[in-house]
Coordinates of C-alpha atoms and ligand atoms in Angstrom, one line a residue:
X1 CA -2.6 15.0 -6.4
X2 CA -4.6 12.9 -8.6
X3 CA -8.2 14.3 -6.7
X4 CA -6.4 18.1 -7.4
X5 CA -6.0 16.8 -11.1
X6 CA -9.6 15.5 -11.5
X7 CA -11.3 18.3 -10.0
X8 CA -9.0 20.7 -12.2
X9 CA -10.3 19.1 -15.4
X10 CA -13.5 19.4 -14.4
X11 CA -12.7 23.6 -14.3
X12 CA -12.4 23.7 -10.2
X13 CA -9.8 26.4 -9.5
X14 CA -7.4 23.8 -7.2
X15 CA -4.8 24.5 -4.8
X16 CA -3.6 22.1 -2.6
X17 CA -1.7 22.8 0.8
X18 CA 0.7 20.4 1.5
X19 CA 2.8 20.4 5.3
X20 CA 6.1 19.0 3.8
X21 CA 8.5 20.5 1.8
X22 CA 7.9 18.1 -1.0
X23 CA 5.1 16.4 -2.5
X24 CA 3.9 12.6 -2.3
X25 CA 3.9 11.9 1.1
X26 CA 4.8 8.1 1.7
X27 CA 5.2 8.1 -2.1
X28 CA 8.6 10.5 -2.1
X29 CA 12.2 9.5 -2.8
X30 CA 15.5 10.8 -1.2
X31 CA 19.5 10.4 -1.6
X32 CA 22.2 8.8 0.3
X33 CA 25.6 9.3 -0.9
X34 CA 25.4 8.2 -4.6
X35 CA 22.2 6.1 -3.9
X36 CA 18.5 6.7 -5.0
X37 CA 15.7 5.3 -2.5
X38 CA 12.1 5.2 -2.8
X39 CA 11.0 6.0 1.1
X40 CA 8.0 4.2 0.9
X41 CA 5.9 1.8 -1.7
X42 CA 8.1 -0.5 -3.6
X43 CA 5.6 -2.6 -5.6
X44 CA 3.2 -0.9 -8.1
X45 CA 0.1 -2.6 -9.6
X46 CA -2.3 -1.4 -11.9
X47 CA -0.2 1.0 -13.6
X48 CA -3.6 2.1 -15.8
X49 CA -5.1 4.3 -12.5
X50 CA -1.7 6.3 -13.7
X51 CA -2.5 6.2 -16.9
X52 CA -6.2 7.3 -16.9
X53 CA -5.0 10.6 -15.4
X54 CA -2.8 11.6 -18.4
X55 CA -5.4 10.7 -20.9
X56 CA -8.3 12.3 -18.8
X57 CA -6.2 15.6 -19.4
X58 CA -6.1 14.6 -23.1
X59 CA -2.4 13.8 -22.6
X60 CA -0.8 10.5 -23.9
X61 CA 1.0 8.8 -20.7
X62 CA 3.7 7.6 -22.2
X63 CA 5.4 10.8 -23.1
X64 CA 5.3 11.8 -19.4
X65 CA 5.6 8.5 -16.9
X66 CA 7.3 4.7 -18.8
X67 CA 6.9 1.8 -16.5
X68 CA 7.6 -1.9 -17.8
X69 CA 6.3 -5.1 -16.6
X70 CA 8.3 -7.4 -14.5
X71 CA 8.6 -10.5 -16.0
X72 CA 9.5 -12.3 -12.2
X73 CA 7.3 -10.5 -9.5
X74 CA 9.4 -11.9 -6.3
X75 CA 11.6 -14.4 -5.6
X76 CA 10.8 -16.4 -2.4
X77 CA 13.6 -17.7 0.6
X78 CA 12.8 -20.1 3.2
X79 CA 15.2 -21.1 6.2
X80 CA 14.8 -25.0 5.3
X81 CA 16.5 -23.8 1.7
X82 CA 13.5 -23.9 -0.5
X83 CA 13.5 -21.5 -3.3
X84 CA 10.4 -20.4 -5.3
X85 CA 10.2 -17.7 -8.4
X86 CA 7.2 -15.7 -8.7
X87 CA 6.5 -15.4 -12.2
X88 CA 4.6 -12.6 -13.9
X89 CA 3.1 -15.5 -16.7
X90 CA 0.4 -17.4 -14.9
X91 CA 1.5 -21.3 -16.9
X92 CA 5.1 -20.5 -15.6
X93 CA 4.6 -19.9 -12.0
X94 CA 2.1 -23.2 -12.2
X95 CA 5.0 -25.1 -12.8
X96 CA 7.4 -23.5 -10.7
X97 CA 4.9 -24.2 -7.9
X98 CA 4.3 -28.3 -9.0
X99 CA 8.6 -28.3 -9.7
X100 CA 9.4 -27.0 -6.3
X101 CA 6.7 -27.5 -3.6
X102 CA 4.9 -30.4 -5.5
X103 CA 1.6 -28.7 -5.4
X104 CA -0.6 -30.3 -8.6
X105 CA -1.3 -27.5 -10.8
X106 CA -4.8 -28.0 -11.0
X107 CA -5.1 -27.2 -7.1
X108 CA -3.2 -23.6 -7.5
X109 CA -5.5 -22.8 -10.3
X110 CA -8.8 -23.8 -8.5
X111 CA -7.5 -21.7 -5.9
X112 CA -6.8 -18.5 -8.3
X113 CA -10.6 -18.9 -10.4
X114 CA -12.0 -18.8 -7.4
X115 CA -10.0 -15.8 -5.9
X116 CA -10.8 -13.9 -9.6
X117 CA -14.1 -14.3 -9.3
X118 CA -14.2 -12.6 -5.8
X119 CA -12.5 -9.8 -7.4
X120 CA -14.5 -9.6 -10.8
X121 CA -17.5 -9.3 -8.2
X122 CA -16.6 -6.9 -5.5
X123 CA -15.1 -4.9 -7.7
X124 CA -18.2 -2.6 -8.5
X125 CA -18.6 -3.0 -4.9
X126 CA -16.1 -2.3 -2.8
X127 CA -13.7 -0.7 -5.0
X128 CA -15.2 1.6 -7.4
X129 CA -17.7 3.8 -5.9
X130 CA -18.8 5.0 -2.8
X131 CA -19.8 1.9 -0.3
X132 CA -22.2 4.4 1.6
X133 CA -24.4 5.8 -0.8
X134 CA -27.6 3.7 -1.5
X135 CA -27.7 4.1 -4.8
X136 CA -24.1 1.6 -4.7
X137 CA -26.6 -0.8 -3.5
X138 CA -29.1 -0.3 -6.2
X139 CA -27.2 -1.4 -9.2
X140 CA -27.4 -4.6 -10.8
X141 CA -24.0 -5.9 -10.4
X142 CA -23.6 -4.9 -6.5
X143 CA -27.1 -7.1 -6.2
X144 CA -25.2 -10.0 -7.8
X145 CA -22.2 -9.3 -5.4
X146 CA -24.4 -9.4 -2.6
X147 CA -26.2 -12.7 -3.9
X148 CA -22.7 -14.4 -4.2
X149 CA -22.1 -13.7 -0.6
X150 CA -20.8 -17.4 0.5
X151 CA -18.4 -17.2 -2.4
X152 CA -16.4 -14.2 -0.7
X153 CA -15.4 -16.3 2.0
X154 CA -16.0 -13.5 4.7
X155 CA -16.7 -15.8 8.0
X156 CA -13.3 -17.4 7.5
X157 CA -9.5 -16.3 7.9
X158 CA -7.3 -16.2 4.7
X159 CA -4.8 -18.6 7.0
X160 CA -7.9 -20.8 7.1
X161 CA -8.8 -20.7 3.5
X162 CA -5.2 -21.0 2.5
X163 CA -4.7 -24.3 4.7
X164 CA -8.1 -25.9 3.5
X165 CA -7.3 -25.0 0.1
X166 CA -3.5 -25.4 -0.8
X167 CA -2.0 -27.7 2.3
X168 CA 1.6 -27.2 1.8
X169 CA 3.1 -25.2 4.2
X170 CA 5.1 -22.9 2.0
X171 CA 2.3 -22.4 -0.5
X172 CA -0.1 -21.6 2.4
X173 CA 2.9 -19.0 3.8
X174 CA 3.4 -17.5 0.8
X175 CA -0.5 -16.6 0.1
X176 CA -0.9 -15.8 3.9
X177 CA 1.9 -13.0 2.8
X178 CA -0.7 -10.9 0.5
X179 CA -2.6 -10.2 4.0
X180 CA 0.3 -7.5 4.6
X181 CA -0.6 -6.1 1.4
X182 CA -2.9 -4.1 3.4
X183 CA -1.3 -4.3 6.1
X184 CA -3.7 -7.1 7.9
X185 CA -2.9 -10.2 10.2
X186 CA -3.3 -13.4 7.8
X187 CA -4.7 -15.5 11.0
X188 CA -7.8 -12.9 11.3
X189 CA -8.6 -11.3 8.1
X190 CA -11.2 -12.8 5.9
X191 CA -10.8 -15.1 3.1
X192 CA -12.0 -12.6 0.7
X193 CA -8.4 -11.2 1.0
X194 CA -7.3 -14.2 -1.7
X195 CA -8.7 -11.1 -4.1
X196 CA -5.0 -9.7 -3.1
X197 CA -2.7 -11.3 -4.9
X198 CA -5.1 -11.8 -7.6
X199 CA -3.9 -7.9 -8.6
X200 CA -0.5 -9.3 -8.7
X201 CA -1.1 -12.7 -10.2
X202 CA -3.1 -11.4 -13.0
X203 CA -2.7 -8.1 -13.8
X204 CA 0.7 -8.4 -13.2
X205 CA 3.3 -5.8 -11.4
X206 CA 5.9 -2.9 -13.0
X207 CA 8.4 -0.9 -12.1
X208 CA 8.4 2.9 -13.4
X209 CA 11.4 3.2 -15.5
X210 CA 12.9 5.7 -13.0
X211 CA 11.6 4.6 -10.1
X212 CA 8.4 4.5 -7.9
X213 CA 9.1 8.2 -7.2
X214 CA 8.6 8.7 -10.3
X215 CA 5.0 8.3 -10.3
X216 CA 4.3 11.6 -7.5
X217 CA 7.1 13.5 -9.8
X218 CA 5.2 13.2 -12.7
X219 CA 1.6 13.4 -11.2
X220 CA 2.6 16.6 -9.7
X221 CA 4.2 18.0 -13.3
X222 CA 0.4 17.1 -14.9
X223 CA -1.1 18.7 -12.0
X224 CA 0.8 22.1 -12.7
X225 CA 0.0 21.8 -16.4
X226 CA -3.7 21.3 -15.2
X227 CA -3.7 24.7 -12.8
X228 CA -3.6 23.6 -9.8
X229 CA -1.6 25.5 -7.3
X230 CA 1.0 23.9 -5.0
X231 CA 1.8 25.6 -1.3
X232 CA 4.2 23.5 0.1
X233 CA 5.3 24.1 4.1
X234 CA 2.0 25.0 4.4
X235 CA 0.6 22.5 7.3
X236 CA -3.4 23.3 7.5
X237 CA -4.3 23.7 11.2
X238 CA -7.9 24.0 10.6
X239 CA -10.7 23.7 7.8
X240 CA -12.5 26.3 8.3
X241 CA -16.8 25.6 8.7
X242 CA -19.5 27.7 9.1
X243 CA -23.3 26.8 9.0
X244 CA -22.4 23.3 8.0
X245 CA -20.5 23.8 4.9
X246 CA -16.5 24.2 4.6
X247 CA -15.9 27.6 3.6
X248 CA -12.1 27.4 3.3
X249 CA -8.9 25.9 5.4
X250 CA -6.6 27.9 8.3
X251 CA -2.5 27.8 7.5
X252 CA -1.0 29.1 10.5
X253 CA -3.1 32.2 10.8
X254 CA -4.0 32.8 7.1
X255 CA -7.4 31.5 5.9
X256 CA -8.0 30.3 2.6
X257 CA -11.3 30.3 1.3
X258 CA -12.6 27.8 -1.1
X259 CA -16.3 26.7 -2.3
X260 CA -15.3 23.3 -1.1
X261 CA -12.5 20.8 0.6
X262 CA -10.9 17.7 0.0
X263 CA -9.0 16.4 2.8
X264 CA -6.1 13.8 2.3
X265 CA -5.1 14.0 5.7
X266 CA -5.1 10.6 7.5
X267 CA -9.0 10.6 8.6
X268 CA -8.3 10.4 12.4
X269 CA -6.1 13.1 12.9
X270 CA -8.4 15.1 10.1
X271 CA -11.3 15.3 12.4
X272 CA -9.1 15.4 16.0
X273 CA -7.1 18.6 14.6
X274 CA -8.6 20.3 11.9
X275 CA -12.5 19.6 12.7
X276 CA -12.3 19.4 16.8
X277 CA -15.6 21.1 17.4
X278 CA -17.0 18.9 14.7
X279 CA -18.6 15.6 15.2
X280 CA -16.6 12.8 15.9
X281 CA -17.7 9.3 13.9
X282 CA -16.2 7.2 17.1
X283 CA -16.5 4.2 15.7
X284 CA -15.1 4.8 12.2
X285 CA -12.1 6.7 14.2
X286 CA -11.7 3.8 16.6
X287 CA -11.0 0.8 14.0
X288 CA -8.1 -1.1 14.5
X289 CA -4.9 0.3 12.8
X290 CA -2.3 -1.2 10.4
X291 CA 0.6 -2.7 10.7
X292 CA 3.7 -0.4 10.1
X293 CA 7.1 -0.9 9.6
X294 CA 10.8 -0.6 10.3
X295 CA 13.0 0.2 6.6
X296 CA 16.7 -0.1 6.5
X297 CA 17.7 1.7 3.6
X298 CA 21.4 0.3 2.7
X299 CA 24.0 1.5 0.0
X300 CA 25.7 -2.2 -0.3
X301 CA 29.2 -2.5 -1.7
X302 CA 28.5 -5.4 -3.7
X303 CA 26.1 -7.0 -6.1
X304 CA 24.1 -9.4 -5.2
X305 CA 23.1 -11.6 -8.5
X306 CA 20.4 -14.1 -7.3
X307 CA 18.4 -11.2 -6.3
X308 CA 15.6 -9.2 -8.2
X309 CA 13.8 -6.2 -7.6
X310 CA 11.4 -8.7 -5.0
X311 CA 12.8 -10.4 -2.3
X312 CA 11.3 -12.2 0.4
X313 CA 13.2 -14.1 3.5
X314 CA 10.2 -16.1 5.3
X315 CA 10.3 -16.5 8.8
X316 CA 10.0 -19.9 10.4
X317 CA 7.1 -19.0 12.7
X318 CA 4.9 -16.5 10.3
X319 CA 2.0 -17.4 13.1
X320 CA 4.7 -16.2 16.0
X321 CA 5.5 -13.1 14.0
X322 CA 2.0 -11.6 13.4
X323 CA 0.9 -12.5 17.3
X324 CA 3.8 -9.5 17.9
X325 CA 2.9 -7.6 15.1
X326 CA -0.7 -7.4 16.4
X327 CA -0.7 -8.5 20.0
X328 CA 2.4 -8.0 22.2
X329 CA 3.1 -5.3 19.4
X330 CA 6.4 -6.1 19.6
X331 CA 8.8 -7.5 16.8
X332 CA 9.9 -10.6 16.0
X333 CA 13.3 -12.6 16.6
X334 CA 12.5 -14.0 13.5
X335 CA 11.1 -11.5 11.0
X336 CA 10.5 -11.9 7.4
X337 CA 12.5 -9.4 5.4
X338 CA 12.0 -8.2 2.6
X339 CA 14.8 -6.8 0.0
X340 CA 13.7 -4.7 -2.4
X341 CA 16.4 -3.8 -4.8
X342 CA 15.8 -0.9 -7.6
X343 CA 19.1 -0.7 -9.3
X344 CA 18.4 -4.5 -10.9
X345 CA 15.6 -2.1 -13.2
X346 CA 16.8 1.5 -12.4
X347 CA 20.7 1.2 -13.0
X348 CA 21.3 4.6 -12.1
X349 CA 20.0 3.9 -8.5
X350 CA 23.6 2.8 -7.4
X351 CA 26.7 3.5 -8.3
X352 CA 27.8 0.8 -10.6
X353 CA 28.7 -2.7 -8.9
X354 CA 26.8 -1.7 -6.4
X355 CA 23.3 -2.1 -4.9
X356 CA 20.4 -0.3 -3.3
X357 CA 18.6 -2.1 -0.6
X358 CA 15.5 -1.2 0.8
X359 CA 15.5 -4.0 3.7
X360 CA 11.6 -3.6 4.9
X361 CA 10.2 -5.8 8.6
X362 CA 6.7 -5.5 8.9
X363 CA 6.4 -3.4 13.0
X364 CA 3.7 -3.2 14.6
X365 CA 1.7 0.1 14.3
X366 CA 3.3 3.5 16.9
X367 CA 2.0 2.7 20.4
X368 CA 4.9 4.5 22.2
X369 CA 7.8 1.8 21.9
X370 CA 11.4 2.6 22.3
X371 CA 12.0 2.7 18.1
X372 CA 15.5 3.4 18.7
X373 CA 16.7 0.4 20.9
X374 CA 14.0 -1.6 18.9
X375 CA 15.2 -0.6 15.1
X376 CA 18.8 -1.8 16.6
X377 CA 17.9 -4.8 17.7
X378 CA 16.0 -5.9 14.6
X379 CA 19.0 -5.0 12.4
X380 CA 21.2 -7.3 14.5
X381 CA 18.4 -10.4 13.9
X382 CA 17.9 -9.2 10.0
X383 CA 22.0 -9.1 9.4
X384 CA 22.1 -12.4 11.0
X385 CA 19.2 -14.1 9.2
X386 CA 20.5 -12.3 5.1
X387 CA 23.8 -13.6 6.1
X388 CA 22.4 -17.4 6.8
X389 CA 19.9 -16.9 3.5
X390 CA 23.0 -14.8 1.3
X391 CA 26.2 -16.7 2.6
X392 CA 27.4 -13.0 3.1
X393 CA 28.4 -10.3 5.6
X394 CA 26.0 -7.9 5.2
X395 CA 26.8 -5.6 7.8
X396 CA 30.7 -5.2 6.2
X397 CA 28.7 -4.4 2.7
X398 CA 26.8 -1.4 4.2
X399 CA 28.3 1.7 2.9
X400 CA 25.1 3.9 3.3
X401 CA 22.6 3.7 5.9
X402 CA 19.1 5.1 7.4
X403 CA 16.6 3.9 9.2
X404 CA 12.6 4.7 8.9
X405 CA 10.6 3.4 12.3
X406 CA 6.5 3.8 12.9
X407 CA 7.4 7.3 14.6
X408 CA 9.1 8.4 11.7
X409 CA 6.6 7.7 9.2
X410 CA 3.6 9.4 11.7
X411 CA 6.0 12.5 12.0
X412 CA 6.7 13.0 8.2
X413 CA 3.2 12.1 6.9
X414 CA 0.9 12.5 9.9
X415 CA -0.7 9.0 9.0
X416 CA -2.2 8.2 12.5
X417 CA 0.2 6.1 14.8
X418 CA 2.4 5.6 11.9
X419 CA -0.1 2.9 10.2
X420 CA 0.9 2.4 6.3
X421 CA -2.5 1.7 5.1
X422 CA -5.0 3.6 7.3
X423 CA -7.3 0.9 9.6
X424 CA -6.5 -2.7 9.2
X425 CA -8.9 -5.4 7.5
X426 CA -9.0 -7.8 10.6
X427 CA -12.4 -7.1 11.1
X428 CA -14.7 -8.8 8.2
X429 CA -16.5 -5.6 8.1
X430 CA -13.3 -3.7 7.6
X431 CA -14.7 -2.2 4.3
X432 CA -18.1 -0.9 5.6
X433 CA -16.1 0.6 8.4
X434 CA -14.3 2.9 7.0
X435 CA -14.7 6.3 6.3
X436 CA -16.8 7.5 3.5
X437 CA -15.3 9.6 0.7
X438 CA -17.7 12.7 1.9
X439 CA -18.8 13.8 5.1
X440 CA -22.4 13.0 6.3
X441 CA -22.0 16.3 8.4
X442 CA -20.9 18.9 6.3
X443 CA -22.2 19.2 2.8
X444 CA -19.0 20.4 0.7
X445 CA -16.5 18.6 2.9
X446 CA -14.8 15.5 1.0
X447 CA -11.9 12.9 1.8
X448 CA -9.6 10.8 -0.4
X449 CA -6.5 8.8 0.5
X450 CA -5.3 5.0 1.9
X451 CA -7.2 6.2 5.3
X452 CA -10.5 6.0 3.6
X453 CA -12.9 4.3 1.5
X454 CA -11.3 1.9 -0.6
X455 CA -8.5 1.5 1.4
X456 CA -4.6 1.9 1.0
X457 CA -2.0 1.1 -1.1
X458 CA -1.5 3.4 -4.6
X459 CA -4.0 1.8 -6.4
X460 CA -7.2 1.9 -3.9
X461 CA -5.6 5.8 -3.4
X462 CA -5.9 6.6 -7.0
X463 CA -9.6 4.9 -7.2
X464 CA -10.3 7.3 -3.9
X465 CA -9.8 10.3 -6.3
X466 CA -11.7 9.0 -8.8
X467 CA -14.7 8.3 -6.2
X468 CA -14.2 12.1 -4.8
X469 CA -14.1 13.5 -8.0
X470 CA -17.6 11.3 -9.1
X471 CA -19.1 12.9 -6.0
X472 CA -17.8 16.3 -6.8
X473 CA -20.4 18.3 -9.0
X474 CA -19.0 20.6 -11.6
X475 CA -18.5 23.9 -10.3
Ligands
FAD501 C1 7.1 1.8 4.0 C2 5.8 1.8 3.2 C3 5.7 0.8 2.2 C4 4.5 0.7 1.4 N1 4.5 -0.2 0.4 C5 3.5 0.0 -0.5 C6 3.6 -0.7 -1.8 O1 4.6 -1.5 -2.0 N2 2.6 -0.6 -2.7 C7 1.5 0.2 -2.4 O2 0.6 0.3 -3.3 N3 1.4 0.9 -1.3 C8 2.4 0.8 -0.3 N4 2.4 1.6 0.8 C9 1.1 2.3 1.1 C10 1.1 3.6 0.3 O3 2.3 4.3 0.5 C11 -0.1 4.5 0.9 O4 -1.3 3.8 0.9 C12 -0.3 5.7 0.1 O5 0.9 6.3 -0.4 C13 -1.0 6.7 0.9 O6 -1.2 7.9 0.2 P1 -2.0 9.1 0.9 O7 -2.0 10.2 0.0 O8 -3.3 8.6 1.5 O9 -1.2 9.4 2.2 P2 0.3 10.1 2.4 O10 1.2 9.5 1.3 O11 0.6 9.9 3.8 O12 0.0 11.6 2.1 C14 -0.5 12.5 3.0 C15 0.0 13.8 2.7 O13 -0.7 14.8 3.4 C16 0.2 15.7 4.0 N5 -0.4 16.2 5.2 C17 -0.8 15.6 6.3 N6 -1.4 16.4 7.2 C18 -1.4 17.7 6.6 C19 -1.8 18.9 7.0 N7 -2.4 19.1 8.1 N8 -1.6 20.0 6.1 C20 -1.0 19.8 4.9 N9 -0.6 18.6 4.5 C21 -0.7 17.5 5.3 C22 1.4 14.8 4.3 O14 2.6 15.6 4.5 C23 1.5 14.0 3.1 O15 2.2 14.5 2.0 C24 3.5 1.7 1.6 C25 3.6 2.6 2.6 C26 4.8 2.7 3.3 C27 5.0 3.8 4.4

């Protein structure tokens, strides 16, 4: 949506085919009883990518999408009883971390310059234009990124950094956990993932005032001010290419012609079903996929005050948990849960008294498991391990229930083995391997979305558009 709305300010005639019958994809929101659920992301950062749409289309964001800022970002369990609050304000969390896990505060900030300063200089890199154009490598302040290459930490894992840098177990745990921010394995990806939390450390997170869903609703609105034309149950079987340029897209048997193409479609089932006699780019299609995950999505009976939105239970064994996540691809006995909670900022998620629990267990990525006896006996070791954590029954609380598993998420967004974030960044050349923004093949052919260059997660998705729509001539 956001490509449709940049290409229709730039005067494109846009319409976007989309195989559900409603927009957003992972990014949608459904009912249960008298409860409201986001399906999929939970924790929104850099709220401006939003933004910049409105304003691009000379539209002040406010009037059409209100987020706030949260003043805690996640509150932090661990099985031995510690307790640690993520706050929002940098000083704050310093001393939370020094109070609680005796960590001098001048060690955590070493640790966060040094992870800002990755950032500040991939960010013209990696993040904001296309990684496989040369002219990206041309400009002054990619040469300085490249210069600075020791900094980024890239020969070592993040569980490697973390330990050398921070030494206490729970500190090193809890910054291991931003590796699954894009859906990675802590003991493999690079060091250069510290740049992770720095998004949430620093530029802080939010909640939209009626809920992540919120932010598809009201894209979607600004898009149908903007022109563009929605088809939805219209699953595209082919795009449509003749003399090496895309000349329009096949729904069922209608064909839809179009000067050009912007596929969202998760990139490896983009070229395996709509471009079969094309090309293949083996080696882009063969990188190693993300973790997925199992969601219980829980009406509870009862509120639970020493929860926020954010809520982490750690496991004991995070190194145990990511060897199944990644290598048995299996689950742990011992998962780390997280709770996220949106009534605690959207009261009018659950009835009142009541709460909203999307109860999320990083899985590994669809490789044919038994989801069914799987999802049933993860809920068993998750109701055991809230109750130990919450001093509760949670299973006698659950009023509401449904459960998401890997094959779910593949079936209803067609994201390739039901990965959340596209292919995974274990490999220190993750970046460079994924698929460019355009295709080398086919002049007019262009791709956008968390299975592409930058990578997943809203924000990289919006920054996709942005890239696309860069590339993208005016008509
Ligand atoms: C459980 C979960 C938790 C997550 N948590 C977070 C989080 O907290 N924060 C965060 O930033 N990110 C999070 N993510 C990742 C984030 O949701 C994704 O990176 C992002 O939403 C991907 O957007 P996308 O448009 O690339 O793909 P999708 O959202 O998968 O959209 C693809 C769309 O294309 C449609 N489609 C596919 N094939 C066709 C076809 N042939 N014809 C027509 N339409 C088709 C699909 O129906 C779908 O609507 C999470 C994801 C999940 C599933």
């Amino acid at each position: 949506m956001a490509t449709a709305i940049r290409l229709a300010k730039k005067a494109y005639a846009v319409e976007v085919f989309e195989a559900n019958d409603y927009v957003g994809g992972k990014l949608s929101t459904f009912n249960l009883g008298n409860y409201r659920f986001d399906a999929g992301p939970s924790l929104f950062t850099m709220p401006q990518f939003v933004d910049d749409l409105f304003e691009l289309c000379g539209e002040n964001s406010e009037e059409f999408f209100e987020y706030k800022r949260k003043d805690i970002s996640c509150r932090y369990f661990w099985e031995d009883g510690k307790r640690l609050t993520a706050y929002g304000d940098t000083d704050r969390f310093l001393s939370e971390v020094e109070e609680k896990l005796r960590v001098p505060k001048s060690t955590l900030k070493r640790y966060l310059n040094k992870a800002k300063k990755k950032f500040d200089r991939t960010r013209p890199l990696f993040l904001e234009r296309s990684l496989h154009q040369w002219k990206t490598y041309l400009r002054k302040q990619t040469l300085e990124g490249i210069a600075n290459y020791f900094s980024f930490e890239i020969d070592t894992s993040l569980n490697s950094i973390n330990q050398a840098q921070l030494k206490e177990p729970h500190l090193v745990q809890f910054y291991n956990r931003f590796a699954t921010y894009n859906g990675s394995n802590p003991y493999k990806t690079p060091g250069m993932m510290t740049l992770v939390q720095h998004l949430e450390q620093y530029y802080g997170t939010y909640i939209p005032k009626k809920g992540m869903g919120d932010i598809s609703a009201s894209l979607y609105e600004l898009a149908k001010r903007m022109g563009v034309v929605f088809h939805l149950n219209s699953s595209v079987a082919e795009i449509l290419i003749e003399n090496k340029r895309a000349i329009g897209v096949r729904v069922k048997k209608e064909k839809h012609a179009a000067d050009l193409v912007v596929s969202n479609m998760d990139i490896v089932p983009t070229y395996r079903k709509l471009l079969p006699r094309q090309k293949q780019p083996i080696k882009t299609l063969s990188q190693e996929r993300s973790s997925s995950a199992v969601i219980f999505y829980w009406g509870i009976s009862k509120p639970f005050p020493q929860l926020d939105l954010h809520n982490i239970f750690f496991s004991d064994d995070y190194a145990a948990e990511f060897d199944a996540i990644f290598n048995t691809k299996t689950l742990s006995h011992d998962p780390t849960v997280y709770v996220n909670i949106t009534c605690k900022d959207v009261p009018t998620d659950a009835p009142e008294g009541k709460e909203n629990w999307f109860v999320m267990i990083n899985a590994p990525h669809n490789t044919g498991q038994d989801w069914t006896a799987m999802a049933q006996q993860l809920r068993e070791w998750v109701i055991t391990k809230l109750n130990r954590n919450l001093n509760a029954d949670i299973a006698s609380l659950i009023e509401e229930e449904w459960i998401m598993t890997p094959d779910i998420i593949e079936q209803r967004t067609q994201s390739y083995l039901g990965a959340l974030y596209g292919a995974s960044s274990n490999d220190k050349m993750a970046a460079f391997l994924r698929h460019p923004n355009f295709s080398r093949e086919i002049s007019n052919l262009y791709f956008c979305g968390g299975s592409v260059h930058p990578g997943g997660g809203i924000p990289l998705c919006l920054l996709s558009a942005k890239i696309v729509s860069d590339l993208i001539p005016a008509p």
